[in-house]
Each structure stands twice: as structure tokens, then as C-alpha cells.
Amino acid sequence: MDEIVPDELKGIGSPWCLTDGLARMEAARAQETTPGTIAQALDVLDRCRRWAAAHPHPLSMYDQIVLSRALAPMEDSWGRWRNRFEKLMPTLDDVRRAGVAALTEEGARVEPQPKRELELELEPGPSPSPEMIAELVRVWMDELPPVLAGQVSNWLRERLTSAGTRADRRRYFSLLAASVPNLGEYGNGMVTHLEMAGGLDAAAYLLGIQRDPRTGHTARRLAGEYLELMERHAYPGGEDLPEEIWRRRGKCLAGVWRGFVRQHGGPAEDQLLELLFLDGDSMQIWAGYEGRLRFEDGRSGEPYEECRLVDDDGEEGHLLAEGVIWYLRDERERAAAAVGRTLSDFGLSGGDGDQGLELRFETGSVTLQMIADLQFTITWTG
């Protein structure tokens, strides 16, 4: 057989059969959106899915060349030779052993040229051997299916937004969910295509990608972030909730600290509520300025050790300034109804000022209400 193209890509029609990625996308953009062009693109995406299932987590052409001892002598000239492949074999039907042989003859005629200092253009580099040409063509063909999958997916994302049937959309979502786990880094952009084209209709498919053990770290993270965003927008008032609060939903409360100051022996002025969760995660909620709450991840820590003191009532605190003492107190006793329980719900009020926040646990809740700059009230119920 004279053909070199992967079996899954044999017989693909224009524009997806073009070997030059830029020319392929320019021709695809010029296409009209018809039932025929949509069906063709879905078929190509399905072919790429089958290839990815047989060749999971492909490396990029660059990475393969870097790792190949056989191709290392080509140095930076491999990009020039890839361009030669695409010009000599412009469609998949043209990719044959006879074309590789012609490239081999061309390679034998190329004379090595020494590198010059401050040279701006890439030098042709050493003449590639027949074995190097054959290996480079193989690597070139290995990169084509995952690159093609991303391009076809992007085209479908754009066109199915305003055209195509519900069945077309479902098939597109299903193909993406089946392809991404096997495509490695090539699948990351396709997760974004799925979110952009599908919205809430894509949630189940994103969940499948996130839970698939074959999915790469970045694709899994992206799918999780999109799912969280969808859930947040669907939740009443969720768009207004700080991300720091939203990310703790469903976590079990393990510890609570209250931070406050006393100025010149006056009453306690509550400024901080610090929450620790069973998984080790933690966050801080501060009374800020202009009636607004401020949220931070992690633990608050304590002022410098040399500021530590014992006040007139025998309580330990930290001196912040003359007559101003900072205290951090364990509040697990006051929060007994919430400690060991899951943060299940929340509500934010007063978006323009004097903000209030209620955190609801399974058997108790805590409400913070701004009353002045750098001061709120803390109320536990349950």
C-alpha cells in the first residue's frame, strides 16, 4: 500500500482533507452552514475520536521531535521540512510513500550550511537522511488527527450556535465528551468549546469529562470550573456571591475563630470570622470599609510575637497600637450547632453597603452584619 494516512482519516473530503492547518481553517470558514457541511464535520470529529481512542494522550510534534534521537540532528529545520510536506502533499490523498521518496531525494540535494552569528532566518540545517524524512512524516501524520479534532470542534461550535438540529448538538457534545479524555493537552480547548456551545445543556457532558480517570489535569480543572460557574449562575443570587464563599459549599465546618479589637478598654469590635473546614481548607471574612465585607483564603495568622500581652482582665491579646488590642478567640462553643456540619446554603444582602451574610449549616447558621467601617456583628443560631 502506498498510503501513509491513518485509516480513520482516509476518504475525508475538502476542506478537512487539506494538510496545511491554516489553509484548512480558511477554507472551512468560507463554507456555508448546511446540513451537509455539519454532517461532514461531525463525521470528521467522530473519526478523530476513534483515532484518539487508539492513540491516547498524543504528544505534540515538537515534543516528539525533541524526544527522538533520530530527529535530533535536524535541530530547528524540522519546521521548514513540515512546510515542504504540506506543499508537496497538500491533501490527505497526496500523502503517499511516493511523495516521501520525492522528499528524500530533495533532502539529499540540500547542502548543509554553517550557522552565522546574528542570523535572523532559520538555516536549512543538516541534510536529513531517508530514515529521518520517513520518521518526520510519521510524526507529522501523528499530529494531524488531534489538531484536526480541535479545528473541526471549533468550526462546529461556531456553526451549531445558530444552526443545526438538536440531534446535531447532542452528537457534538457526545463526541467531545468521548474525545477529550484521550486527547491530552489537545483536548483542553475542546472543553471550552463544549461550555461555549452547550451552556447548561453541556453540564452532563462536562461532568463526564471531569470524572473520567483518563482526563488530563488541565481539562479536568477546566471542566470543573465551568460546572461550578454554571451552578453558580443557576443558583438564586449566585452571581453576586463571592467565589471564596461559593467554593466552600458542601464542606464540613471543623473550627471557628472570632477576631476583634478593644480600643482604650472599650467594648469588643468584631472584625474577623475565620472558618476552618474538615478537609484543611480555610477562609477569612473581614469587616471592611464602606459597609462591605472582605473575603480571603487561608488562615489569618497572628501579629508579631513581641506584640503579645495579657490585658487587665487576664486575657491574652496583641498590642496593635497605643490602647488598641487585638484578640483571636476560639468560637467552637458558640458555634456548636454548626461545627461538624456541612455548609449547605448562604445569602448575601445589602450589595450597595451595610452588607450582611448568612451562612447556613445543616443545624445552625451564622449571620454577619456590617454596622460600621471595620466592624460587624456576629450572630449564631441553632
mmCIF file of C-alpha atoms in Angstrom:
data_model
loop_
_atom_site.group_PDB
_atom_site.id
_atom_site.type_symbol
_atom_site.label_atom_id
_atom_site.label_comp_id
_atom_site.label_asym_id
_atom_site.label_seq_id
_atom_site.Cartn_x
_atom_site.Cartn_y
_atom_site.Cartn_z
ATOM 1 C CA MET A 1 0.000 0.000 0.000
ATOM 2 C CA ASP A 2 1.274 3.440 -0.922
ATOM 3 C CA GLU A 3 -0.861 5.312 1.635
ATOM 4 C CA ILE A 4 0.507 6.644 4.924
ATOM 5 C CA VAL A 5 -2.574 8.437 6.270
ATOM 6 C CA PRO A 6 -4.160 6.904 9.415
ATOM 7 C CA ASP A 7 -7.020 4.588 8.498
ATOM 8 C CA GLU A 8 -9.503 6.746 10.431
ATOM 9 C CA LEU A 9 -8.809 9.753 8.176
ATOM 10 C CA LYS A 10 -8.895 8.059 4.776
ATOM 11 C CA GLY A 11 -11.538 9.387 2.390
ATOM 12 C CA ILE A 12 -12.173 12.714 4.165
ATOM 13 C CA GLY A 13 -13.401 15.386 1.771
ATOM 14 C CA SER A 14 -12.499 19.057 1.443
ATOM 15 C CA PRO A 15 -11.785 21.251 3.375
ATOM 16 C CA TRP A 16 -10.833 18.865 6.188
ATOM 17 C CA CYS A 17 -8.537 16.826 3.927
ATOM 18 C CA LEU A 18 -6.097 19.736 3.497
ATOM 19 C CA THR A 19 -2.787 19.115 5.230
ATOM 20 C CA ASP A 20 -1.925 22.782 5.837
ATOM 21 C CA GLY A 21 -3.707 23.790 9.049
ATOM 22 C CA LEU A 22 -4.067 27.459 8.121
ATOM 23 C CA ALA A 23 -5.360 26.699 4.632
ATOM 24 C CA ARG A 24 -7.729 24.139 6.147
ATOM 25 C CA MET A 25 -9.322 26.642 8.508
ATOM 26 C CA GLU A 26 -9.559 29.383 5.883
ATOM 27 C CA ALA A 27 -11.395 27.011 3.570
ATOM 28 C CA ALA A 28 -13.627 25.820 6.415
ATOM 29 C CA ARG A 29 -14.604 29.372 7.352
ATOM 30 C CA ALA A 30 -15.588 30.019 3.740
ATOM 31 C CA GLN A 31 -18.024 27.089 3.817
ATOM 32 C CA GLU A 32 -21.740 27.653 4.082
ATOM 33 C CA THR A 33 -23.509 26.138 7.059
ATOM 34 C CA THR A 34 -25.755 23.428 5.645
ATOM 35 C CA PRO A 35 -26.995 20.067 6.909
ATOM 36 C CA GLY A 36 -24.371 18.530 4.641
ATOM 37 C CA THR A 37 -21.391 20.501 5.945
ATOM 38 C CA ILE A 38 -22.493 19.930 9.551
ATOM 39 C CA ALA A 39 -22.844 16.188 8.939
ATOM 40 C CA GLN A 40 -19.410 16.119 7.292
ATOM 41 C CA ALA A 41 -17.781 17.953 10.219
ATOM 42 C CA LEU A 42 -19.437 15.638 12.760
ATOM 43 C CA ASP A 43 -18.162 12.638 10.802
ATOM 44 C CA VAL A 44 -14.613 14.027 10.796
ATOM 45 C CA LEU A 45 -14.813 14.661 14.550
ATOM 46 C CA ASP A 46 -16.005 11.085 15.039
ATOM 47 C CA ARG A 47 -13.052 9.798 13.001
ATOM 48 C CA CYS A 48 -10.674 11.827 15.174
ATOM 49 C CA ARG A 49 -12.380 10.379 18.256
ATOM 50 C CA ARG A 50 -11.705 6.847 17.019
ATOM 51 C CA TRP A 51 -8.069 7.722 16.304
ATOM 52 C CA ALA A 52 -7.641 9.221 19.786
ATOM 53 C CA ALA A 53 -9.138 6.112 21.404
ATOM 54 C CA ALA A 54 -6.436 4.041 19.683
ATOM 55 C CA HIS A 55 -3.645 6.579 20.376
ATOM 56 C CA PRO A 56 -4.487 8.152 23.771
ATOM 57 C CA HIS A 57 -2.701 11.249 25.051
ATOM 58 C CA PRO A 58 -0.679 12.090 21.940
ATOM 59 C CA LEU A 59 2.409 14.268 22.209
ATOM 60 C CA SER A 60 2.799 17.382 20.096
ATOM 61 C CA MET A 61 5.012 17.196 17.013
ATOM 62 C CA TYR A 62 7.547 19.421 18.733
ATOM 63 C CA ASP A 63 7.678 17.197 21.825
ATOM 64 C CA GLN A 64 8.051 14.059 19.726
ATOM 65 C CA ILE A 65 10.946 15.589 17.813
ATOM 66 C CA VAL A 66 12.667 16.755 20.993
ATOM 67 C CA LEU A 67 12.407 13.236 22.425
ATOM 68 C CA SER A 68 13.512 11.485 19.230
ATOM 69 C CA ARG A 69 17.192 10.654 18.922
ATOM 70 C CA ALA A 70 16.691 10.022 15.221
ATOM 71 C CA LEU A 71 15.359 13.550 14.598
ATOM 72 C CA ALA A 72 17.618 15.471 16.974
ATOM 73 C CA PRO A 73 20.201 16.227 14.212
ATOM 74 C CA MET A 74 17.541 18.179 12.283
ATOM 75 C CA GLU A 75 17.570 20.844 15.016
ATOM 76 C CA ASP A 76 15.220 23.710 14.063
ATOM 77 C CA SER A 77 14.941 22.778 10.390
ATOM 78 C CA TRP A 78 12.021 20.388 11.017
ATOM 79 C CA GLY A 79 9.528 23.240 10.660
ATOM 80 C CA ARG A 80 10.856 24.026 7.181
ATOM 81 C CA TRP A 81 10.520 20.388 6.202
ATOM 82 C CA ARG A 82 6.972 20.208 7.535
ATOM 83 C CA ASN A 83 6.122 23.124 5.260
ATOM 84 C CA ARG A 84 7.667 21.165 2.387
ATOM 85 C CA PHE A 85 5.473 18.171 3.223
ATOM 86 C CA GLU A 86 2.362 20.321 3.106
ATOM 87 C CA LYS A 87 3.285 21.881 -0.217
ATOM 88 C CA LEU A 88 4.241 18.613 -1.886
ATOM 89 C CA MET A 89 1.306 16.700 -0.344
ATOM 90 C CA PRO A 90 -1.472 19.313 0.020
ATOM 91 C CA THR A 91 -4.302 16.828 0.694
ATOM 92 C CA LEU A 92 -4.520 13.588 2.608
ATOM 93 C CA ASP A 93 -4.931 11.692 -0.668
ATOM 94 C CA ASP A 94 -1.500 13.015 -1.684
ATOM 95 C CA VAL A 95 0.255 11.658 1.401
ATOM 96 C CA ARG A 96 1.876 8.557 -0.070
ATOM 97 C CA ARG A 97 5.185 6.793 0.056
ATOM 98 C CA ALA A 98 5.995 8.122 -3.392
ATOM 99 C CA GLY A 99 5.765 11.661 -2.004
ATOM 100 C CA VAL A 100 8.070 10.726 0.861
ATOM 101 C CA ALA A 101 10.534 9.325 -1.648
ATOM 102 C CA ALA A 102 10.475 12.620 -3.548
ATOM 103 C CA LEU A 103 11.189 14.463 -0.296
ATOM 104 C CA THR A 104 14.046 12.090 0.420
ATOM 105 C CA GLU A 105 15.596 12.920 -2.930
ATOM 106 C CA GLU A 106 15.145 16.624 -2.205
ATOM 107 C CA GLY A 107 16.790 16.183 1.194
ATOM 108 C CA ALA A 108 19.797 14.544 -0.415
ATOM 109 C CA ARG A 109 20.283 17.602 -2.634
ATOM 110 C CA VAL A 110 20.274 20.067 0.276
ATOM 111 C CA GLU A 111 23.784 21.071 1.247
ATOM 112 C CA PRO A 112 24.424 21.748 4.927
ATOM 113 C CA GLN A 113 25.118 25.411 5.605
ATOM 114 C CA PRO A 114 27.081 26.715 8.571
ATOM 115 C CA LYS A 115 25.223 28.862 11.060
ATOM 116 C CA ARG A 116 26.124 32.530 11.130
ATOM 117 C CA GLU A 117 26.034 34.749 14.167
ATOM 118 C CA LEU A 118 23.044 37.103 14.432
ATOM 119 C CA GLU A 119 21.301 35.197 11.610
ATOM 120 C CA LEU A 120 17.619 36.170 11.617
ATOM 121 C CA GLU A 121 16.288 33.404 9.379
ATOM 122 C CA LEU A 122 16.420 29.701 10.108
ATOM 123 C CA GLU A 123 19.163 27.869 8.262
ATOM 124 C CA PRO A 124 18.245 24.733 6.332
ATOM 125 C CA GLY A 125 20.384 22.696 8.746
ATOM 126 C CA PRO A 126 21.919 19.284 8.043
ATOM 127 C CA SER A 127 20.644 17.223 5.116
ATOM 128 C CA PRO A 128 18.080 14.760 6.516
ATOM 129 C CA SER A 129 18.648 11.083 5.863
ATOM 130 C CA PRO A 130 15.920 8.912 4.286
ATOM 131 C CA GLU A 131 15.225 7.475 7.738
ATOM 132 C CA MET A 132 14.839 10.973 9.198
ATOM 133 C CA ILE A 133 12.432 12.015 6.443
ATOM 134 C CA ALA A 134 10.326 8.897 6.992
ATOM 135 C CA GLU A 135 10.269 9.450 10.760
ATOM 136 C CA LEU A 136 9.363 13.109 10.383
ATOM 137 C CA VAL A 137 6.474 12.239 8.077
ATOM 138 C CA ARG A 138 5.243 9.713 10.626
ATOM 139 C CA VAL A 139 5.368 12.307 13.403
ATOM 140 C CA TRP A 140 3.658 14.824 11.124
ATOM 141 C CA MET A 141 0.833 12.361 10.483
ATOM 142 C CA ASP A 142 0.553 11.592 14.218
ATOM 143 C CA GLU A 143 -0.065 15.271 14.962
ATOM 144 C CA LEU A 144 -2.717 15.743 12.296
ATOM 145 C CA PRO A 145 -5.717 13.950 13.936
ATOM 146 C CA PRO A 146 -5.629 15.801 17.296
ATOM 147 C CA VAL A 147 -5.044 19.155 15.583
ATOM 148 C CA LEU A 148 -7.835 18.395 13.133
ATOM 149 C CA ALA A 149 -10.152 17.444 16.012
ATOM 150 C CA GLY A 150 -9.662 20.855 17.626
ATOM 151 C CA GLN A 151 -10.268 22.716 14.356
ATOM 152 C CA VAL A 152 -13.399 20.756 13.463
ATOM 153 C CA SER A 153 -14.695 21.200 17.007
ATOM 154 C CA ASN A 154 -14.208 24.963 16.829
ATOM 155 C CA TRP A 155 -15.983 25.144 13.481
ATOM 156 C CA LEU A 156 -18.938 23.180 14.866
ATOM 157 C CA ARG A 157 -19.007 25.346 17.999
ATOM 158 C CA GLU A 158 -19.438 28.439 15.850
ATOM 159 C CA ARG A 159 -21.973 26.973 13.437
ATOM 160 C CA LEU A 160 -24.156 24.949 15.810
ATOM 161 C CA THR A 161 -24.803 28.041 17.918
ATOM 162 C CA SER A 162 -27.197 29.311 15.254
ATOM 163 C CA ALA A 163 -27.771 26.292 13.003
ATOM 164 C CA GLY A 164 -28.142 22.541 13.119
ATOM 165 C CA THR A 165 -30.694 20.343 14.853
ATOM 166 C CA ARG A 166 -30.937 19.295 18.488
ATOM 167 C CA ALA A 167 -29.681 15.891 17.397
ATOM 168 C CA ASP A 168 -26.630 17.562 15.821
ATOM 169 C CA ARG A 169 -25.884 19.387 19.067
ATOM 170 C CA ARG A 170 -26.284 16.259 21.175
ATOM 171 C CA ARG A 171 -23.985 14.310 18.893
ATOM 172 C CA TYR A 172 -21.422 17.125 19.005
ATOM 173 C CA PHE A 173 -21.491 17.227 22.816
ATOM 174 C CA SER A 174 -21.239 13.438 22.998
ATOM 175 C CA LEU A 175 -18.258 13.334 20.618
ATOM 176 C CA LEU A 176 -16.430 15.997 22.628
ATOM 177 C CA ALA A 177 -17.051 14.179 25.903
ATOM 178 C CA ALA A 178 -15.711 10.955 24.356
ATOM 179 C CA SER A 179 -12.709 12.618 22.693
ATOM 180 C CA VAL A 180 -11.317 14.970 25.336
ATOM 181 C CA PRO A 181 -10.164 12.301 27.844
ATOM 182 C CA ASN A 182 -7.959 10.685 25.179
ATOM 183 C CA LEU A 183 -6.568 13.844 23.571
ATOM 184 C CA GLY A 184 -4.262 15.009 26.353
ATOM 185 C CA GLU A 185 -3.308 18.680 26.033
ATOM 186 C CA TYR A 186 -5.029 18.854 22.650
ATOM 187 C CA GLY A 187 -8.374 18.386 24.390
ATOM 188 C CA ASN A 188 -8.131 21.432 26.656
ATOM 189 C CA GLY A 189 -9.526 23.867 24.100
ATOM 190 C CA MET A 190 -12.351 21.470 23.264
ATOM 191 C CA VAL A 191 -13.570 21.634 26.868
ATOM 192 C CA THR A 192 -14.018 25.374 26.313
ATOM 193 C CA HIS A 193 -15.822 24.692 23.009
ATOM 194 C CA LEU A 194 -18.259 22.446 24.879
ATOM 195 C CA GLU A 195 -19.001 25.070 27.527
ATOM 196 C CA MET A 196 -19.401 27.876 24.989
ATOM 197 C CA ALA A 197 -21.657 25.936 22.631
ATOM 198 C CA GLY A 198 -23.681 23.995 25.170
ATOM 199 C CA GLY A 199 -24.286 26.181 28.201
ATOM 200 C CA LEU A 200 -26.385 24.299 30.748
ATOM 201 C CA ASP A 201 -27.131 21.620 28.115
ATOM 202 C CA ALA A 202 -23.454 20.660 28.283
ATOM 203 C CA ALA A 203 -23.335 20.164 32.067
ATOM 204 C CA ALA A 204 -23.729 16.381 31.984
ATOM 205 C CA TYR A 205 -21.017 16.060 29.337
ATOM 206 C CA LEU A 206 -18.635 18.291 31.288
ATOM 207 C CA LEU A 207 -19.279 16.185 34.362
ATOM 208 C CA GLY A 208 -18.387 13.081 32.355
ATOM 209 C CA ILE A 209 -15.094 14.664 31.290
ATOM 210 C CA GLN A 210 -14.316 15.747 34.841
ATOM 211 C CA ARG A 211 -14.932 12.283 36.280
ATOM 212 C CA ASP A 212 -13.210 10.273 33.547
ATOM 213 C CA PRO A 213 -9.923 8.941 35.000
ATOM 214 C CA ARG A 214 -8.229 9.318 31.609
ATOM 215 C CA THR A 215 -8.811 13.090 31.500
ATOM 216 C CA GLY A 216 -5.698 15.215 31.879
ATOM 217 C CA HIS A 217 -5.234 17.615 34.777
ATOM 218 C CA THR A 218 -5.914 20.826 32.843
ATOM 219 C CA ALA A 219 -9.022 19.508 31.065
ATOM 220 C CA ARG A 220 -10.392 18.178 34.361
ATOM 221 C CA ARG A 221 -9.794 21.526 36.057
ATOM 222 C CA LEU A 222 -11.462 23.446 33.221
ATOM 223 C CA ALA A 223 -14.491 21.159 33.239
ATOM 224 C CA GLY A 224 -14.822 21.615 36.998
ATOM 225 C CA GLU A 225 -14.551 25.394 36.758
ATOM 226 C CA TYR A 226 -17.214 25.565 34.040
ATOM 227 C CA LEU A 227 -19.541 23.319 36.018
ATOM 228 C CA GLU A 228 -19.085 25.488 39.104
ATOM 229 C CA LEU A 229 -19.796 28.618 37.070
ATOM 230 C CA MET A 230 -22.954 27.082 35.594
ATOM 231 C CA GLU A 231 -24.173 26.027 39.026
ATOM 232 C CA ARG A 232 -23.419 29.425 40.464
ATOM 233 C CA HIS A 233 -25.353 31.240 37.744
ATOM 234 C CA ALA A 234 -28.299 28.879 38.168
ATOM 235 C CA TYR A 235 -28.345 29.425 41.945
ATOM 236 C CA PRO A 236 -30.610 32.307 43.124
ATOM 237 C CA GLY A 237 -28.302 35.240 43.691
ATOM 238 C CA GLY A 238 -25.293 33.058 42.998
ATOM 239 C CA GLU A 239 -23.674 35.546 40.613
ATOM 240 C CA ASP A 240 -23.379 38.032 43.489
ATOM 241 C CA LEU A 241 -21.772 35.598 45.893
ATOM 242 C CA PRO A 242 -18.016 35.889 46.404
ATOM 243 C CA GLU A 243 -16.078 32.997 44.926
ATOM 244 C CA GLU A 244 -14.442 32.389 48.309
ATOM 245 C CA ILE A 245 -17.852 31.577 49.786
ATOM 246 C CA TRP A 246 -19.161 29.611 46.835
ATOM 247 C CA ARG A 247 -16.159 27.267 46.785
ATOM 248 C CA ARG A 248 -16.836 26.185 50.377
ATOM 249 C CA ARG A 249 -20.375 24.988 49.743
ATOM 250 C CA GLY A 250 -20.731 21.363 50.771
ATOM 251 C CA LYS A 251 -17.698 21.440 53.084
ATOM 252 C CA CYS A 252 -17.852 20.393 56.726
ATOM 253 C CA LEU A 253 -17.032 23.039 59.344
ATOM 254 C CA ALA A 254 -14.258 21.980 61.739
ATOM 255 C CA GLY A 255 -13.274 25.163 63.576
ATOM 256 C CA VAL A 256 -14.248 28.816 64.068
ATOM 257 C CA TRP A 257 -12.301 31.832 65.331
ATOM 258 C CA ARG A 258 -13.507 35.343 66.052
ATOM 259 C CA GLY A 259 -11.137 38.285 65.740
ATOM 260 C CA PHE A 260 -11.911 41.596 67.463
ATOM 261 C CA VAL A 261 -10.257 44.699 68.892
ATOM 262 C CA ARG A 262 -10.732 46.689 72.069
ATOM 263 C CA GLN A 263 -9.748 50.314 71.952
ATOM 264 C CA HIS A 264 -8.785 52.003 75.225
ATOM 265 C CA GLY A 265 -10.734 49.466 77.281
ATOM 266 C CA GLY A 266 -13.962 49.909 75.281
ATOM 267 C CA PRO A 267 -16.351 47.184 74.060
ATOM 268 C CA ALA A 268 -15.260 44.461 71.660
ATOM 269 C CA GLU A 269 -15.465 45.472 67.987
ATOM 270 C CA ASP A 270 -15.847 42.334 65.855
ATOM 271 C CA GLN A 271 -13.721 42.467 62.694
ATOM 272 C CA LEU A 272 -12.976 38.867 61.629
ATOM 273 C CA LEU A 273 -14.636 35.492 61.390
ATOM 274 C CA GLU A 274 -12.237 32.703 60.448
ATOM 275 C CA LEU A 275 -13.542 29.314 59.316
ATOM 276 C CA LEU A 276 -11.618 26.037 59.123
ATOM 277 C CA PHE A 277 -13.094 23.073 57.243
ATOM 278 C CA LEU A 278 -12.583 19.379 57.764
ATOM 279 C CA ASP A 279 -10.527 18.976 54.571
ATOM 280 C CA GLY A 280 -7.995 21.539 55.865
ATOM 281 C CA ASP A 281 -9.334 24.395 53.749
ATOM 282 C CA SER A 282 -9.835 27.733 55.497
ATOM 283 C CA MET A 283 -11.046 31.250 54.829
ATOM 284 C CA GLN A 284 -11.384 34.650 56.483
ATOM 285 C CA ILE A 285 -14.333 37.070 56.434
ATOM 286 C CA TRP A 286 -13.362 40.607 57.465
ATOM 287 C CA ALA A 287 -15.331 43.749 58.180
ATOM 288 C CA GLY A 288 -14.104 46.198 55.557
ATOM 289 C CA TYR A 289 -14.755 49.795 54.623
ATOM 290 C CA GLU A 290 -17.874 51.457 53.199
ATOM 291 C CA GLY A 291 -20.169 48.848 54.698
ATOM 292 C CA ARG A 292 -18.673 45.949 52.749
ATOM 293 C CA LEU A 293 -17.335 42.553 53.711
ATOM 294 C CA ARG A 294 -13.910 41.361 52.592
ATOM 295 C CA PHE A 295 -13.034 37.726 51.896
ATOM 296 C CA GLU A 296 -9.660 35.991 51.889
ATOM 297 C CA ASP A 297 -8.464 32.397 51.524
ATOM 298 C CA GLY A 298 -6.355 30.715 54.199
ATOM 299 C CA ARG A 299 -5.664 31.440 57.860
ATOM 300 C CA SER A 300 -5.198 34.940 59.228
ATOM 301 C CA GLY A 301 -2.147 34.270 61.391
ATOM 302 C CA GLU A 302 -1.267 36.411 64.402
ATOM 303 C CA PRO A 303 0.610 39.693 64.856
ATOM 304 C CA TYR A 304 4.274 39.651 65.810
ATOM 305 C CA GLU A 305 5.145 37.613 68.915
ATOM 306 C CA GLU A 306 6.692 40.650 70.588
ATOM 307 C CA CYS A 307 3.266 42.340 70.498
ATOM 308 C CA ARG A 308 1.732 39.635 72.694
ATOM 309 C CA LEU A 309 0.412 40.799 76.087
ATOM 310 C CA VAL A 310 -2.020 39.966 78.886
ATOM 311 C CA ASP A 311 -4.613 42.676 79.481
ATOM 312 C CA ASP A 312 -6.016 43.898 82.776
ATOM 313 C CA ASP A 313 -8.683 41.162 82.758
ATOM 314 C CA GLY A 314 -6.061 38.436 82.309
ATOM 315 C CA GLU A 315 -6.934 37.823 78.655
ATOM 316 C CA GLU A 316 -4.202 37.270 76.103
ATOM 317 C CA GLY A 317 -4.065 39.571 73.087
ATOM 318 C CA HIS A 318 -1.736 41.522 70.824
ATOM 319 C CA LEU A 319 -0.974 45.228 71.102
ATOM 320 C CA LEU A 320 -1.579 46.873 67.715
ATOM 321 C CA ALA A 321 -1.155 50.500 68.802
ATOM 322 C CA GLU A 322 -1.317 52.517 71.995
ATOM 323 C CA GLY A 323 -4.509 51.386 73.724
ATOM 324 C CA VAL A 324 -5.605 49.121 70.819
ATOM 325 C CA ILE A 325 -5.504 45.374 71.490
ATOM 326 C CA TRP A 326 -6.285 42.579 69.007
ATOM 327 C CA TYR A 327 -7.855 39.308 70.198
ATOM 328 C CA LEU A 328 -8.430 35.996 68.390
ATOM 329 C CA ARG A 329 -10.814 33.631 70.167
ATOM 330 C CA ASP A 330 -11.899 30.049 69.547
ATOM 331 C CA GLU A 331 -15.663 30.166 68.943
ATOM 332 C CA ARG A 332 -16.446 26.475 68.666
ATOM 333 C CA GLU A 333 -18.607 26.557 71.788
ATOM 334 C CA ARG A 334 -20.826 29.366 70.434
ATOM 335 C CA ALA A 335 -20.896 27.669 67.054
ATOM 336 C CA ALA A 336 -21.644 24.181 68.397
ATOM 337 C CA ALA A 337 -24.737 23.819 66.194
ATOM 338 C CA ALA A 338 -22.641 24.386 63.060
ATOM 339 C CA VAL A 339 -19.308 22.718 63.870
ATOM 340 C CA GLY A 340 -19.218 19.243 62.353
ATOM 341 C CA ARG A 341 -21.994 20.235 59.942
ATOM 342 C CA THR A 342 -21.958 20.982 56.202
ATOM 343 C CA LEU A 343 -22.199 24.472 54.750
ATOM 344 C CA SER A 344 -25.366 23.954 52.732
ATOM 345 C CA ASP A 345 -26.675 27.390 51.858
ATOM 346 C CA PHE A 346 -25.920 31.099 52.072
ATOM 347 C CA GLY A 347 -27.325 34.518 51.394
ATOM 348 C CA LEU A 348 -25.749 37.915 50.763
ATOM 349 C CA SER A 349 -27.679 41.134 51.317
ATOM 350 C CA GLY A 350 -27.043 44.863 51.045
ATOM 351 C CA GLY A 351 -24.904 44.856 47.918
ATOM 352 C CA ASP A 352 -24.508 48.660 47.896
ATOM 353 C CA GLY A 353 -23.408 48.919 51.530
ATOM 354 C CA ASP A 354 -24.073 47.619 55.034
ATOM 355 C CA GLN A 355 -23.642 44.132 53.699
ATOM 356 C CA GLY A 356 -24.987 41.122 55.527
ATOM 357 C CA LEU A 357 -24.041 37.494 55.036
ATOM 358 C CA GLU A 358 -25.801 34.402 56.352
ATOM 359 C CA LEU A 359 -24.040 31.041 56.236
ATOM 360 C CA ARG A 360 -26.464 28.173 56.796
ATOM 361 C CA PHE A 361 -25.315 24.796 58.025
ATOM 362 C CA GLU A 362 -27.415 21.664 58.491
ATOM 363 C CA THR A 363 -28.469 22.502 62.065
ATOM 364 C CA GLY A 364 -27.339 26.086 62.603
ATOM 365 C CA SER A 365 -26.294 29.327 60.971
ATOM 366 C CA VAL A 366 -24.149 32.395 61.453
ATOM 367 C CA THR A 367 -25.075 35.905 60.338
ATOM 368 C CA LEU A 368 -22.605 38.727 59.847
ATOM 369 C CA GLN A 369 -23.971 42.261 59.530
ATOM 370 C CA MET A 370 -21.852 45.323 58.811
ATOM 371 C CA ILE A 371 -22.575 48.169 61.242
ATOM 372 C CA ALA A 372 -19.588 50.485 60.694
ATOM 373 C CA ASP A 373 -16.238 50.628 58.963
ATOM 374 C CA LEU A 374 -14.136 47.675 60.148
ATOM 375 C CA GLN A 375 -16.935 46.382 62.355
ATOM 376 C CA PHE A 376 -19.744 43.859 62.071
ATOM 377 C CA THR A 377 -21.985 41.892 64.397
ATOM 378 C CA ILE A 378 -21.788 38.076 64.597
ATOM 379 C CA THR A 379 -24.942 36.135 65.464
ATOM 380 C CA TRP A 380 -25.039 32.344 65.862
ATOM 381 C CA THR A 381 -28.379 30.497 65.816
ATOM 382 C CA GLY A 382 -29.400 26.881 66.113
#
